[in-house]
mmCIF file with all atom_site columns, C-alpha atoms in Angstrom:
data_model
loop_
_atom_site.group_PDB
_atom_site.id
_atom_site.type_symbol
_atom_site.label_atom_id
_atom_site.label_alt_id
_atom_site.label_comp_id
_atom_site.label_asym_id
_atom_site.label_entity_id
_atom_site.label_seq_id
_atom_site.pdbx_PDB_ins_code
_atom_site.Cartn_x
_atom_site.Cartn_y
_atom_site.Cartn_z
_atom_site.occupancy
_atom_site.B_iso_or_equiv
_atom_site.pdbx_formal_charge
_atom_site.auth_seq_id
_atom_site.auth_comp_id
_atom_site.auth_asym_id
_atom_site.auth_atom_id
_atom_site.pdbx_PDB_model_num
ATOM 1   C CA . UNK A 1 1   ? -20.936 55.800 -18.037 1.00 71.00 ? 1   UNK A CA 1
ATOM 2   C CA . UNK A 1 2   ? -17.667 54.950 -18.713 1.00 74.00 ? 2   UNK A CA 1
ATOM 3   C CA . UNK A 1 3   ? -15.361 51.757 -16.810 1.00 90.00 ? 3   UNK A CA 1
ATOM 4   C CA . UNK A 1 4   ? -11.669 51.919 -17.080 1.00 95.00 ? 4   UNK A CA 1
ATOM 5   C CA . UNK A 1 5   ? -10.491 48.211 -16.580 1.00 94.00 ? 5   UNK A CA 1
ATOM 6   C CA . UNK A 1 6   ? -6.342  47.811 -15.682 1.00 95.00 ? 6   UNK A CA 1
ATOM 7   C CA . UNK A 1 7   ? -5.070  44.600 -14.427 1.00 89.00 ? 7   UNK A CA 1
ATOM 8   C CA . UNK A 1 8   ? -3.043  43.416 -12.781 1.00 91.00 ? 8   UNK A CA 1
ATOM 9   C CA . UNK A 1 9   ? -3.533  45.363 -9.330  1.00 92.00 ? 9   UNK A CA 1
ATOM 10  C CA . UNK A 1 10  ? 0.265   44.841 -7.755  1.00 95.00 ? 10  UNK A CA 1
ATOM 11  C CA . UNK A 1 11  ? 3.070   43.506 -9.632  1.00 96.00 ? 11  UNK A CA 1
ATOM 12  C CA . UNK A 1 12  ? 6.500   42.593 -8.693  1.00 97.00 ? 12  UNK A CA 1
ATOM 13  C CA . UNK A 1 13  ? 8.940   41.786 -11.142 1.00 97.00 ? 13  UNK A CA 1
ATOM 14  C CA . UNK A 1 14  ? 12.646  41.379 -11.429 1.00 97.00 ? 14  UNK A CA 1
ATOM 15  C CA . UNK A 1 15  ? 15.121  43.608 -12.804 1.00 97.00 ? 15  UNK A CA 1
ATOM 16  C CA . UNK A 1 16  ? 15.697  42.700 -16.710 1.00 97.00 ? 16  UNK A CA 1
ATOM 17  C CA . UNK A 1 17  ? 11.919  40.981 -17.324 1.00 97.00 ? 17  UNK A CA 1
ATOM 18  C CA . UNK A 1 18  ? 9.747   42.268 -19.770 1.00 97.00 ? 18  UNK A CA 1
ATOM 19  C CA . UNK A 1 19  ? 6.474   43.975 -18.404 1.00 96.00 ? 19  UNK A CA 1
ATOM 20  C CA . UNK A 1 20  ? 2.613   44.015 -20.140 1.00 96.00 ? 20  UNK A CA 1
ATOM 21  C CA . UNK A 1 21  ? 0.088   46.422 -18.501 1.00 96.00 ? 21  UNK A CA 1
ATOM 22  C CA . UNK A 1 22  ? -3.414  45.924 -20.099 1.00 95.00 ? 22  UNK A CA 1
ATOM 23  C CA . UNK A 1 23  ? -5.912  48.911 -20.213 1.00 96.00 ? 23  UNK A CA 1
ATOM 24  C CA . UNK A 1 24  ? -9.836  48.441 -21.905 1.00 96.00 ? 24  UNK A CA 1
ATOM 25  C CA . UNK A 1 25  ? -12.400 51.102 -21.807 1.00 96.00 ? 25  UNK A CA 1
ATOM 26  C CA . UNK A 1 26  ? -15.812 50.330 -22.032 1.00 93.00 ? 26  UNK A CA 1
ATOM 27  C CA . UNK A 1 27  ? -19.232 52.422 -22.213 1.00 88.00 ? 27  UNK A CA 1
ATOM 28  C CA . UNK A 1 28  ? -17.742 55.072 -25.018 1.00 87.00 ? 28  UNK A CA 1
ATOM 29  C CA . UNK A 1 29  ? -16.188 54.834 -28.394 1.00 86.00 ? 29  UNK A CA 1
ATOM 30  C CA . UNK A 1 30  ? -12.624 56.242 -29.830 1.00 89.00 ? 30  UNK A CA 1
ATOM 31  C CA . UNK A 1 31  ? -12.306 57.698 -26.331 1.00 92.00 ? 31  UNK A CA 1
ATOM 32  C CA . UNK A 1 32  ? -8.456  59.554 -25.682 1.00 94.00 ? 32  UNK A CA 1
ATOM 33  C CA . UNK A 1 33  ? -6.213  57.346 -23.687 1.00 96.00 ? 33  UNK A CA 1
ATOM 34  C CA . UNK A 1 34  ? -3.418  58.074 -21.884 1.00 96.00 ? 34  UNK A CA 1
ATOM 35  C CA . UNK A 1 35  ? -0.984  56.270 -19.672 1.00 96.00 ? 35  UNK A CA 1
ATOM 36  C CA . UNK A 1 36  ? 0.479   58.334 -16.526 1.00 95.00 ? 36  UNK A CA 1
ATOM 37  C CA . UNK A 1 37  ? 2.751   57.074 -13.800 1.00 95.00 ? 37  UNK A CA 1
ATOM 38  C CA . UNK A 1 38  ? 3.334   58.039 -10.264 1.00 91.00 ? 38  UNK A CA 1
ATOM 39  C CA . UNK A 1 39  ? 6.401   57.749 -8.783  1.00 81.00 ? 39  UNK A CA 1
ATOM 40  C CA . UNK A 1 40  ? 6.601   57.467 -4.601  1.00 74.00 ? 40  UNK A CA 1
ATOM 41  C CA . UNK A 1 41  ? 5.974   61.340 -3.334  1.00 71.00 ? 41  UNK A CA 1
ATOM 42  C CA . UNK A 1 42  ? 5.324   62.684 -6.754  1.00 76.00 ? 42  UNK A CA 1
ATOM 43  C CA . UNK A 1 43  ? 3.217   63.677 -8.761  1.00 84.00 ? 43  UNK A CA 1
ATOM 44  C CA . UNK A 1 44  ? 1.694   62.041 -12.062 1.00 92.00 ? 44  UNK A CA 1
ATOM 45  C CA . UNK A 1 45  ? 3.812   62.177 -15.075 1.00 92.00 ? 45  UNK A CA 1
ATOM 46  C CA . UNK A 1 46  ? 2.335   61.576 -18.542 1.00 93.00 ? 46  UNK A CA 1
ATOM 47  C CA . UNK A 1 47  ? 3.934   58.754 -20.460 1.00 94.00 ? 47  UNK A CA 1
ATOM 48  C CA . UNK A 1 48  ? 1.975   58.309 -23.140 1.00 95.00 ? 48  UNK A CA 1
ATOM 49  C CA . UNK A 1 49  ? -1.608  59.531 -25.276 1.00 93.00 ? 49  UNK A CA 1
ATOM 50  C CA . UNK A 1 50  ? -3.326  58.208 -28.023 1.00 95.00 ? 50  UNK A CA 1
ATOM 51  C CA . UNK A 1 51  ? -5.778  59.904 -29.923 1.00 93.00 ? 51  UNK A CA 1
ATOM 52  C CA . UNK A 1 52  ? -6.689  57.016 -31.923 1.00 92.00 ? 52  UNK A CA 1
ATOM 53  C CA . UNK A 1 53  ? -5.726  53.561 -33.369 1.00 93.00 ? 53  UNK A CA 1
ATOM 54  C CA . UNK A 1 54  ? -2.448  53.143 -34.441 1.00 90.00 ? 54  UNK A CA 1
ATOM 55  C CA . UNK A 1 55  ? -1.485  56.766 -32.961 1.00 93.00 ? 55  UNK A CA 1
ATOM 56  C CA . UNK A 1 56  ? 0.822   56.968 -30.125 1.00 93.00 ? 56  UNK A CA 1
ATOM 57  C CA . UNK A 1 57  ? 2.430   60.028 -28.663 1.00 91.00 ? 57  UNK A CA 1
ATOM 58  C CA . UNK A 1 58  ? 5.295   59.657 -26.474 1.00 89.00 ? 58  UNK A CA 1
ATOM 59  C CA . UNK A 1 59  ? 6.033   62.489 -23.572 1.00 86.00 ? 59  UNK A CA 1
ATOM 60  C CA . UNK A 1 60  ? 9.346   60.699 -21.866 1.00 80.00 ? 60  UNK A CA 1
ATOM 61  C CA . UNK A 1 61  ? 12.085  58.714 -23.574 1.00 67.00 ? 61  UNK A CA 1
ATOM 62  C CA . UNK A 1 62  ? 12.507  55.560 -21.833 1.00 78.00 ? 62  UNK A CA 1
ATOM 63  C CA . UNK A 1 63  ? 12.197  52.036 -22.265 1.00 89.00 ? 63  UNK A CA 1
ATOM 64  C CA . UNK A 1 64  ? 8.688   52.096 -22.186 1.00 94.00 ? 64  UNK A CA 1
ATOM 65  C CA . UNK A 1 65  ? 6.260   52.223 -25.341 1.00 95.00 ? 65  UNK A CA 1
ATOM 66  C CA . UNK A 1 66  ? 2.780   51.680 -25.596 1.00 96.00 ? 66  UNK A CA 1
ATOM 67  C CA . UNK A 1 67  ? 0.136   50.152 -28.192 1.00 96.00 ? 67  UNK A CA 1
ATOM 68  C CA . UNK A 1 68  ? -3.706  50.444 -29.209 1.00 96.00 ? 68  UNK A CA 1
ATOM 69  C CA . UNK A 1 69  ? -4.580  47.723 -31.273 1.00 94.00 ? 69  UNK A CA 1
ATOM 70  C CA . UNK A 1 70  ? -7.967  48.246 -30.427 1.00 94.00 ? 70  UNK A CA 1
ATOM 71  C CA . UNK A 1 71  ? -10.181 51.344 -29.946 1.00 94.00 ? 71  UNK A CA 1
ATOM 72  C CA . UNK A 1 72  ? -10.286 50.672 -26.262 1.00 94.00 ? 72  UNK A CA 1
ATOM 73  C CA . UNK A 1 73  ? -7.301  48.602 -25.515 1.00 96.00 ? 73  UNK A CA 1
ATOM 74  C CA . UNK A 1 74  ? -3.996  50.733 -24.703 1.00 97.00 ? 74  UNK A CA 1
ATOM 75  C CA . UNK A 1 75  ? -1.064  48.496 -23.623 1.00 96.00 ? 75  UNK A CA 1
ATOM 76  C CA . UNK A 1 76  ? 1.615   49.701 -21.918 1.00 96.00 ? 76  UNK A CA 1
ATOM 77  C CA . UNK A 1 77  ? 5.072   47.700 -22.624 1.00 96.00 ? 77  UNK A CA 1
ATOM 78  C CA . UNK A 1 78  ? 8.899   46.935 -22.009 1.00 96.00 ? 78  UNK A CA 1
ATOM 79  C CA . UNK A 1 79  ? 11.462  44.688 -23.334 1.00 95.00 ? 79  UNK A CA 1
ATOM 80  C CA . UNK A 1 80  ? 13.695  44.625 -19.860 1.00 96.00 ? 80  UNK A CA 1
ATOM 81  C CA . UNK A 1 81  ? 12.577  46.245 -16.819 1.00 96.00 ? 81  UNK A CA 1
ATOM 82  C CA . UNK A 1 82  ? 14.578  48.948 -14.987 1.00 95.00 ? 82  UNK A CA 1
ATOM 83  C CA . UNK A 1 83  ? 14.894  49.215 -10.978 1.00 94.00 ? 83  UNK A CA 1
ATOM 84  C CA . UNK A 1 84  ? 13.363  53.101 -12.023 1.00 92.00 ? 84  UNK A CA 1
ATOM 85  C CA . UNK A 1 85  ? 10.260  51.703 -13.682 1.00 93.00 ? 85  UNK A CA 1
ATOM 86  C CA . UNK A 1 86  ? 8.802   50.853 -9.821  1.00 93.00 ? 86  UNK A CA 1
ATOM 87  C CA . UNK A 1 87  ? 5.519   52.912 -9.408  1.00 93.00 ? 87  UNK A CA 1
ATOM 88  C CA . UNK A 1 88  ? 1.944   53.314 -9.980  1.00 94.00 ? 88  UNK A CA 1
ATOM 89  C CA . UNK A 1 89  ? 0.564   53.085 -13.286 1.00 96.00 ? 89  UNK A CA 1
ATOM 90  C CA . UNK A 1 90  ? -2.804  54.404 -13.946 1.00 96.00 ? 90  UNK A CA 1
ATOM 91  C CA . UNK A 1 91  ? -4.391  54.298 -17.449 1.00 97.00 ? 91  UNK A CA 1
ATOM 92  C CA . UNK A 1 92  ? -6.937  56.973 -18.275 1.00 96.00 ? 92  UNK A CA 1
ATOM 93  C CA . UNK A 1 93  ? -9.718  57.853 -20.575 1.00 95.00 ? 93  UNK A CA 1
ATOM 94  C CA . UNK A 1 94  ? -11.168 61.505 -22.246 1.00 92.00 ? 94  UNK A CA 1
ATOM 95  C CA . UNK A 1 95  ? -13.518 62.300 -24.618 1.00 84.00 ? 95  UNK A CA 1
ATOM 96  C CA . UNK A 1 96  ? -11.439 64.932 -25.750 1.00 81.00 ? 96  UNK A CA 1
ATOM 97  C CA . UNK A 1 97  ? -10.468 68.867 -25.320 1.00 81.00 ? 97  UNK A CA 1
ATOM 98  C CA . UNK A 1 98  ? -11.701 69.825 -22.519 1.00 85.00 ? 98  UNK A CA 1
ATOM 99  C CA . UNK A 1 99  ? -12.936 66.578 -21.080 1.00 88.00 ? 99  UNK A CA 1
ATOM 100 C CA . UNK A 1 100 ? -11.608 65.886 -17.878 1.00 92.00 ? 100 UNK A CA 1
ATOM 101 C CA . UNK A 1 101 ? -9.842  62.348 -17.365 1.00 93.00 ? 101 UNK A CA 1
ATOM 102 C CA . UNK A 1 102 ? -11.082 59.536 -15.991 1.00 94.00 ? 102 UNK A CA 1
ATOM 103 C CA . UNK A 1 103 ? -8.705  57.121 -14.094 1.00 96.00 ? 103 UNK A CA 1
ATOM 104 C CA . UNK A 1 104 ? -8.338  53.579 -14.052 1.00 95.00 ? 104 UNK A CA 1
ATOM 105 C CA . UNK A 1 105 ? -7.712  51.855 -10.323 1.00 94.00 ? 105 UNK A CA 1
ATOM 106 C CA . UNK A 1 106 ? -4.062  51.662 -11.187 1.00 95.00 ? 106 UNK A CA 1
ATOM 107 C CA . UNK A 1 107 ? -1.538  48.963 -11.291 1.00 95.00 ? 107 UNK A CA 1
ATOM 108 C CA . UNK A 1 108 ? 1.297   48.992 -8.398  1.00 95.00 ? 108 UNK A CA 1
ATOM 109 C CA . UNK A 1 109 ? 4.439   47.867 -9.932  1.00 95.00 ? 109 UNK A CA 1
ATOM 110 C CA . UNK A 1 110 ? 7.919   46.901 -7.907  1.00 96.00 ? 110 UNK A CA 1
ATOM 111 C CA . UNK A 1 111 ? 10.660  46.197 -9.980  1.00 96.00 ? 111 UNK A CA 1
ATOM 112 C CA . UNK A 1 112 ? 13.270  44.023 -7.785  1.00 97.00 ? 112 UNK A CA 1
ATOM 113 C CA . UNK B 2 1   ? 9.887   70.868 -16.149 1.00 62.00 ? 1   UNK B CA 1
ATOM 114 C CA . UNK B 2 2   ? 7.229   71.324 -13.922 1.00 81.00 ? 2   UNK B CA 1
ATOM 115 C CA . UNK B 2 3   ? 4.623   73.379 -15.284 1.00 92.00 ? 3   UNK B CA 1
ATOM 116 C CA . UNK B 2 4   ? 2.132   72.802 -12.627 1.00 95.00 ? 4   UNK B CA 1
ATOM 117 C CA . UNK B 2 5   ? 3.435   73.849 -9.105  1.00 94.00 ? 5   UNK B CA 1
ATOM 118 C CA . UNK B 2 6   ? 1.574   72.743 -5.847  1.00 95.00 ? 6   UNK B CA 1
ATOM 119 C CA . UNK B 2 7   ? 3.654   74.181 -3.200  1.00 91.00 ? 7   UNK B CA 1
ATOM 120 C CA . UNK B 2 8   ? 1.835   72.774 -0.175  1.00 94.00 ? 8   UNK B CA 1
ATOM 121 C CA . UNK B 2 9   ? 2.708   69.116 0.197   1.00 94.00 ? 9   UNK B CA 1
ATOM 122 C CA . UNK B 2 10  ? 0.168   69.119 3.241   1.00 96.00 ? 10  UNK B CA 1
ATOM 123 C CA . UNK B 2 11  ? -2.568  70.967 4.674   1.00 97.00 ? 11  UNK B CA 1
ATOM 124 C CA . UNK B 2 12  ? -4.327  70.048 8.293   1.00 98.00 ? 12  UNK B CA 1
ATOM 125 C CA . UNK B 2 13  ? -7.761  71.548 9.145   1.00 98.00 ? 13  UNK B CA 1
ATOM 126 C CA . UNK B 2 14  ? -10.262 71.153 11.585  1.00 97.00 ? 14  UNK B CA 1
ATOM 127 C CA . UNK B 2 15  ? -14.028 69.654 10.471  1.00 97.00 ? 15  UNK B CA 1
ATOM 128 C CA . UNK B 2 16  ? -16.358 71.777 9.705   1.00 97.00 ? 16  UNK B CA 1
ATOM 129 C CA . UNK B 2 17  ? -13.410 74.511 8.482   1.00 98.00 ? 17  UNK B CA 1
ATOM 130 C CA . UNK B 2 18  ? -12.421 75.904 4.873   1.00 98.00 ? 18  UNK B CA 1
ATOM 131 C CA . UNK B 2 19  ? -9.635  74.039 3.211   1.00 98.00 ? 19  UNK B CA 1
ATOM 132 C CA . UNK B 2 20  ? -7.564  76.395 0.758   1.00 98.00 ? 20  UNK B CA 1
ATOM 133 C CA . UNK B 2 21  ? -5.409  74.306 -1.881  1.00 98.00 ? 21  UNK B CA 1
ATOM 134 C CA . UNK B 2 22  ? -3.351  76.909 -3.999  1.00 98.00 ? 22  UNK B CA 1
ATOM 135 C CA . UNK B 2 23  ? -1.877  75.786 -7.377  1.00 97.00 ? 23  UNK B CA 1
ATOM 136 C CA . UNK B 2 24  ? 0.233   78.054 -9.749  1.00 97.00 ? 24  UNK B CA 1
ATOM 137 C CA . UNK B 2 25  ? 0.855   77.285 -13.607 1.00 97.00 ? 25  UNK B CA 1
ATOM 138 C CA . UNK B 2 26  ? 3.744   79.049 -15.887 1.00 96.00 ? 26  UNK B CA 1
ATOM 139 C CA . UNK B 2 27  ? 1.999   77.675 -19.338 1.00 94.00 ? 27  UNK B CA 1
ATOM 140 C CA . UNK B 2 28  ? 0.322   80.271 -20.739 1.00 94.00 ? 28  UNK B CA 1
ATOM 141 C CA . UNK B 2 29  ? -1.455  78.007 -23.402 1.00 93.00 ? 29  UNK B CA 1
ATOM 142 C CA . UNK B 2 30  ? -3.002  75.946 -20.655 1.00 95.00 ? 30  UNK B CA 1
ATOM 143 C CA . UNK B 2 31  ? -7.176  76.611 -21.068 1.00 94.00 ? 31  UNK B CA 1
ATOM 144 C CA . UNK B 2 32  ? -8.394  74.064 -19.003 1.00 96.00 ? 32  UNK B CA 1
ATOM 145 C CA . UNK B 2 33  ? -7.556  73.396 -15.380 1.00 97.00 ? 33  UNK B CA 1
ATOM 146 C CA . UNK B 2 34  ? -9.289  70.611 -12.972 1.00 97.00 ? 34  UNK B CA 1
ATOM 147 C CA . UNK B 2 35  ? -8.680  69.094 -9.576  1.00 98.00 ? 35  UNK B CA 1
ATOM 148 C CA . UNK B 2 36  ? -8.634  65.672 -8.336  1.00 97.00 ? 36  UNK B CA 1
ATOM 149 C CA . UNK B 2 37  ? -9.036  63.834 -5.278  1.00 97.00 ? 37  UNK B CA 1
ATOM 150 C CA . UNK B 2 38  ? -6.853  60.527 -4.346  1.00 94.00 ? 38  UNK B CA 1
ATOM 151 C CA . UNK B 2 39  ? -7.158  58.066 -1.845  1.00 93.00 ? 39  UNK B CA 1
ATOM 152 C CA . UNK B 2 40  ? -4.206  55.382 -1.696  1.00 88.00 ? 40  UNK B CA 1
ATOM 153 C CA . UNK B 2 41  ? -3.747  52.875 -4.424  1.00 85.00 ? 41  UNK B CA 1
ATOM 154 C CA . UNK B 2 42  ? -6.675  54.062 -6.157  1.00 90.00 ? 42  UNK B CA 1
ATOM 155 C CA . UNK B 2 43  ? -7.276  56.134 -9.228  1.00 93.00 ? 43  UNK B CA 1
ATOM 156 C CA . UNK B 2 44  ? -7.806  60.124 -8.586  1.00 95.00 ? 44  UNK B CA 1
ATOM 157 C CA . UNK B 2 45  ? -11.423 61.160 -8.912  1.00 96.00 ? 45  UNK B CA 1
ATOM 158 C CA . UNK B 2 46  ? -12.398 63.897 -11.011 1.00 96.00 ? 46  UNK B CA 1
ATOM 159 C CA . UNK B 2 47  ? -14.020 67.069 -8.443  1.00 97.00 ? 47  UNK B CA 1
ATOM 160 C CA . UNK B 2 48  ? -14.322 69.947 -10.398 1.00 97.00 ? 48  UNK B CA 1
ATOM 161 C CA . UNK B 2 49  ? -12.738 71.856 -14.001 1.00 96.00 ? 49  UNK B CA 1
ATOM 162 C CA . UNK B 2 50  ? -12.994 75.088 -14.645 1.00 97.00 ? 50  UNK B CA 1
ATOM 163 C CA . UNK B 2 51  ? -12.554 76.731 -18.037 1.00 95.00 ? 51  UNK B CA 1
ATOM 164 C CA . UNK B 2 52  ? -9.824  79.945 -18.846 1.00 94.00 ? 52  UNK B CA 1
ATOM 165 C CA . UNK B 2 53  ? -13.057 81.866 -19.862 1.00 94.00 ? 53  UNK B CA 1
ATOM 166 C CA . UNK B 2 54  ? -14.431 81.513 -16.334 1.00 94.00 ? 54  UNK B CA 1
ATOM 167 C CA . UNK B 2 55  ? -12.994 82.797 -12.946 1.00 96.00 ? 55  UNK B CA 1
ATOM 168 C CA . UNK B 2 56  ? -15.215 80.648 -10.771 1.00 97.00 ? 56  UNK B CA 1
ATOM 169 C CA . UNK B 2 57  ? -16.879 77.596 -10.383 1.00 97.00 ? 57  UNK B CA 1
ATOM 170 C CA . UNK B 2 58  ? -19.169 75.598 -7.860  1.00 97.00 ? 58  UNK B CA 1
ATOM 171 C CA . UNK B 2 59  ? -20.027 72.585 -7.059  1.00 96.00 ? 59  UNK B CA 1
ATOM 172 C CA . UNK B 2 60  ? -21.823 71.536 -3.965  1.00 97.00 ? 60  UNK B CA 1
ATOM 173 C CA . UNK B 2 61  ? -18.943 72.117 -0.870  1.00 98.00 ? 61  UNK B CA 1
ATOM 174 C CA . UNK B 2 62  ? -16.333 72.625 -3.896  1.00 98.00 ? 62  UNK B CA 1
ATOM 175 C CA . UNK B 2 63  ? -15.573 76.083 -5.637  1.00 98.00 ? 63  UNK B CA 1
ATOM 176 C CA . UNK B 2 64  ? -12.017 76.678 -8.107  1.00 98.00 ? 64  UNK B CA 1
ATOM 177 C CA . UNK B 2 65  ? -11.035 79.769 -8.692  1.00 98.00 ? 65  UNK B CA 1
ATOM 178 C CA . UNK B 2 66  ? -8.760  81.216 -11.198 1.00 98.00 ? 66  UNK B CA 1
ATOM 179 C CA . UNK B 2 67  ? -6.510  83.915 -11.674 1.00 97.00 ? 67  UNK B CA 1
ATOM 180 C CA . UNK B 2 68  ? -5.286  83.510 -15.031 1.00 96.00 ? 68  UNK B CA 1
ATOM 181 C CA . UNK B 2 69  ? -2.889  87.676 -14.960 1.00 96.00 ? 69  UNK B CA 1
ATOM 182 C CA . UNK B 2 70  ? -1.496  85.495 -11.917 1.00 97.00 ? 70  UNK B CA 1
ATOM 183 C CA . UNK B 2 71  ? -1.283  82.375 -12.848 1.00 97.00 ? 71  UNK B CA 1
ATOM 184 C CA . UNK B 2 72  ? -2.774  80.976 -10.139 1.00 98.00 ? 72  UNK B CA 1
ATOM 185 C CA . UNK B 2 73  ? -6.062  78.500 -9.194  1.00 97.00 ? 73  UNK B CA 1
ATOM 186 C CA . UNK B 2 74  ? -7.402  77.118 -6.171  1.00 98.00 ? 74  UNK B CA 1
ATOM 187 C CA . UNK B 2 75  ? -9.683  75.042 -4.358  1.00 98.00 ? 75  UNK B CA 1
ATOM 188 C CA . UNK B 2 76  ? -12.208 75.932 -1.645  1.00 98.00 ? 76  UNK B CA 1
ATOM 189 C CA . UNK B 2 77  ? -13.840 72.704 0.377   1.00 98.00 ? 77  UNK B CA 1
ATOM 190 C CA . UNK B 2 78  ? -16.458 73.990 2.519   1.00 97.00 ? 78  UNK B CA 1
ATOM 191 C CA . UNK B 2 79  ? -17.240 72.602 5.012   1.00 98.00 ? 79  UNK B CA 1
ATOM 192 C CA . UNK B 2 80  ? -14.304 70.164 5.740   1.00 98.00 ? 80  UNK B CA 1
ATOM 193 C CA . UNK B 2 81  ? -15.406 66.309 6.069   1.00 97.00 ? 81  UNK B CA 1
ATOM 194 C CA . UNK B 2 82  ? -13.205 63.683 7.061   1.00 95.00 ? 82  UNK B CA 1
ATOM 195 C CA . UNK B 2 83  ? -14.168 61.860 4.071   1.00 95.00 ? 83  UNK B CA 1
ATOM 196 C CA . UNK B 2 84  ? -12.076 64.768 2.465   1.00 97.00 ? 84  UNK B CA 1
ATOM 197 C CA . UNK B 2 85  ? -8.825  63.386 3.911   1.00 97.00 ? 85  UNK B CA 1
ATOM 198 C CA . UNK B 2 86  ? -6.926  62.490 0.279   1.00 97.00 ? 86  UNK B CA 1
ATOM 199 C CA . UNK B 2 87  ? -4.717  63.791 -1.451  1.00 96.00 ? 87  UNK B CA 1
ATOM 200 C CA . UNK B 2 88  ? -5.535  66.375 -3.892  1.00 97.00 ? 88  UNK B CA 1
ATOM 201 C CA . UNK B 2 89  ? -4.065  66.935 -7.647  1.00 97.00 ? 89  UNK B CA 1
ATOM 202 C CA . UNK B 2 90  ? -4.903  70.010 -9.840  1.00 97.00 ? 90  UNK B CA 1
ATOM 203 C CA . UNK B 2 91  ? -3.701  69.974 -13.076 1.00 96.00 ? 91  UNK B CA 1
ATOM 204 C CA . UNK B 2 92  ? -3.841  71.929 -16.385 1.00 96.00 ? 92  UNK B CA 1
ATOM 205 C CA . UNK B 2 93  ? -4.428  71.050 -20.291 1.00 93.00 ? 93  UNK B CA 1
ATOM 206 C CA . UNK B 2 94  ? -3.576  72.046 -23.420 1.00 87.00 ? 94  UNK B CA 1
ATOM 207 C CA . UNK B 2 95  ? -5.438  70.492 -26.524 1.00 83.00 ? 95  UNK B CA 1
ATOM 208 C CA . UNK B 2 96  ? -5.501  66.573 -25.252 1.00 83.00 ? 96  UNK B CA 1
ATOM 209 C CA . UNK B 2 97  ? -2.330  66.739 -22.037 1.00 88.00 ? 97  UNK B CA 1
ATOM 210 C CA . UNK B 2 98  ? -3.215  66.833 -18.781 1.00 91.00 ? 98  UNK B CA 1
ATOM 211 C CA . UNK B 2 99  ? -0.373  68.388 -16.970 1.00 93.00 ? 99  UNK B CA 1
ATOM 212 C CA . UNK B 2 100 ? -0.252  67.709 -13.205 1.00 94.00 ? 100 UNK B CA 1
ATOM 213 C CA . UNK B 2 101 ? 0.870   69.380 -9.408  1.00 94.00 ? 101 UNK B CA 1
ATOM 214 C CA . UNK B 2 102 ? 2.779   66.846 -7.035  1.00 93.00 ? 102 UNK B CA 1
ATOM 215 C CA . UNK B 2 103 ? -0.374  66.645 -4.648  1.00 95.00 ? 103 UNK B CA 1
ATOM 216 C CA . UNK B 2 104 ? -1.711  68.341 -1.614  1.00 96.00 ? 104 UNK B CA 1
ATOM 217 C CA . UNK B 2 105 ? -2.440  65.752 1.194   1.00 96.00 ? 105 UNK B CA 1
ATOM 218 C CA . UNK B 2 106 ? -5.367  66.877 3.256   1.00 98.00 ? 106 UNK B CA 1
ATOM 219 C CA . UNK B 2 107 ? -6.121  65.912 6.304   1.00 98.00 ? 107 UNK B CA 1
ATOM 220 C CA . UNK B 2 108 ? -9.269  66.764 8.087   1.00 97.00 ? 108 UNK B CA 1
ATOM 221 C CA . UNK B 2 109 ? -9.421  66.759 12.272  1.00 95.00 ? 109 UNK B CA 1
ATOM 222 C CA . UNK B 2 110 ? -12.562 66.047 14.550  1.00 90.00 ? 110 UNK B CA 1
#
């Protein structure tokens, strides 16, 4: 089966610094992955899907972005955090249409 | 825009009960509609999916419905367990998105 692998756990970082979430999939090939984040008392928002290497779809414009330079690696990225970037980040695999997603253990991050 | 409504933030309910979680959807594309279960800083867990072609499905103590003229799934957990205390997400796809409620938390009482 399937083992979505996200790292760091908790993260606190100050307003301004750049920010690199790591996500790698293992037991399944050219899976779908997606990056979602929670926000305290809501729900999860997509941020971003990729259907492939290379291919990145973006859902909200913000100073996020995200990268696959691998068929299971999805990075999630920014230049200069924002206070409004604070929130869980989980990273999640499919193996397509009507596949459900599987989630990653998340990555708690406090922007300060 | 929230496509995915889960008007319920809570729901209390005695072990051994029925818990009801309600979801409604305004997407008429959507074909594809699961629930999760979260516990705190963890991933949600897939439960159950059900597909627009079907108006029920089971699994063990879990059963989604769906009402697609009313736009409308939900969840049946029967019997209640206090391992069932979590919060619970449904959500709804189109092609590859998943497109998610805010979250029911349940909470199940001895």
């Amino acid at each position: 089966s399937q083992t979505i692998h996200q790292w760091p756990a908790t993260l606190v970082q100050p307003v301004g610094s750049p920010l690199s979430l790591e996500c790698t999939v293992e037991g399944t090939s050219n899976p779908n992955l997606y990056w979602y984040r929670q926000a305290a008392g809501r729900g999860l928002q997509l941020l971003f899907y990729s259907v492939g290497i290379g291919q990145i779809s973006s859902e909200v414009p913000q100073n996020l972005s995200a990268s696959r330079p691998q068929d299971r690696q999805f990075i999630l990225s920014s230049k200069k955090l924002l206070l409004s970037d604070s929130g869980f980040y989980l990273c999640a695999q499919s193996g397509g249409t009507h596949s459900p997603l599987h989630f990653g253990n998340g990555t708690r991050l406090t922007v300060t | 825009d929230q496509q995915v409504k889960q008007n319920s933030p809570s729901l209390s309910v005695q072990e051994g009960r029925i818990s009801i979680l309600n979801c409604d959807y305004t997407n008429s594309m959507f074909d594809y509609f699961l629930w999760y279960k979260k516990y705190p800083a963890e991933g949600p867990t897939f439960l159950i999916s059900i597909s627009s072609i079907k108006d029920k499905n089971e699994d063990g103590r879990f059963t989604v419905f769906l009402n697609k003229s009313a736009k409308h799934l939900s969840l049946h957990i029967v019997p209640s367990q206090p391992g069932d205390s979590a919060v619970y997400f449904c959500a709804a796809a189109n092609d590859y998105k998943l497109s998610f409620g805010a979250g029911t938390t349940v909470t199940v009482r001895a």
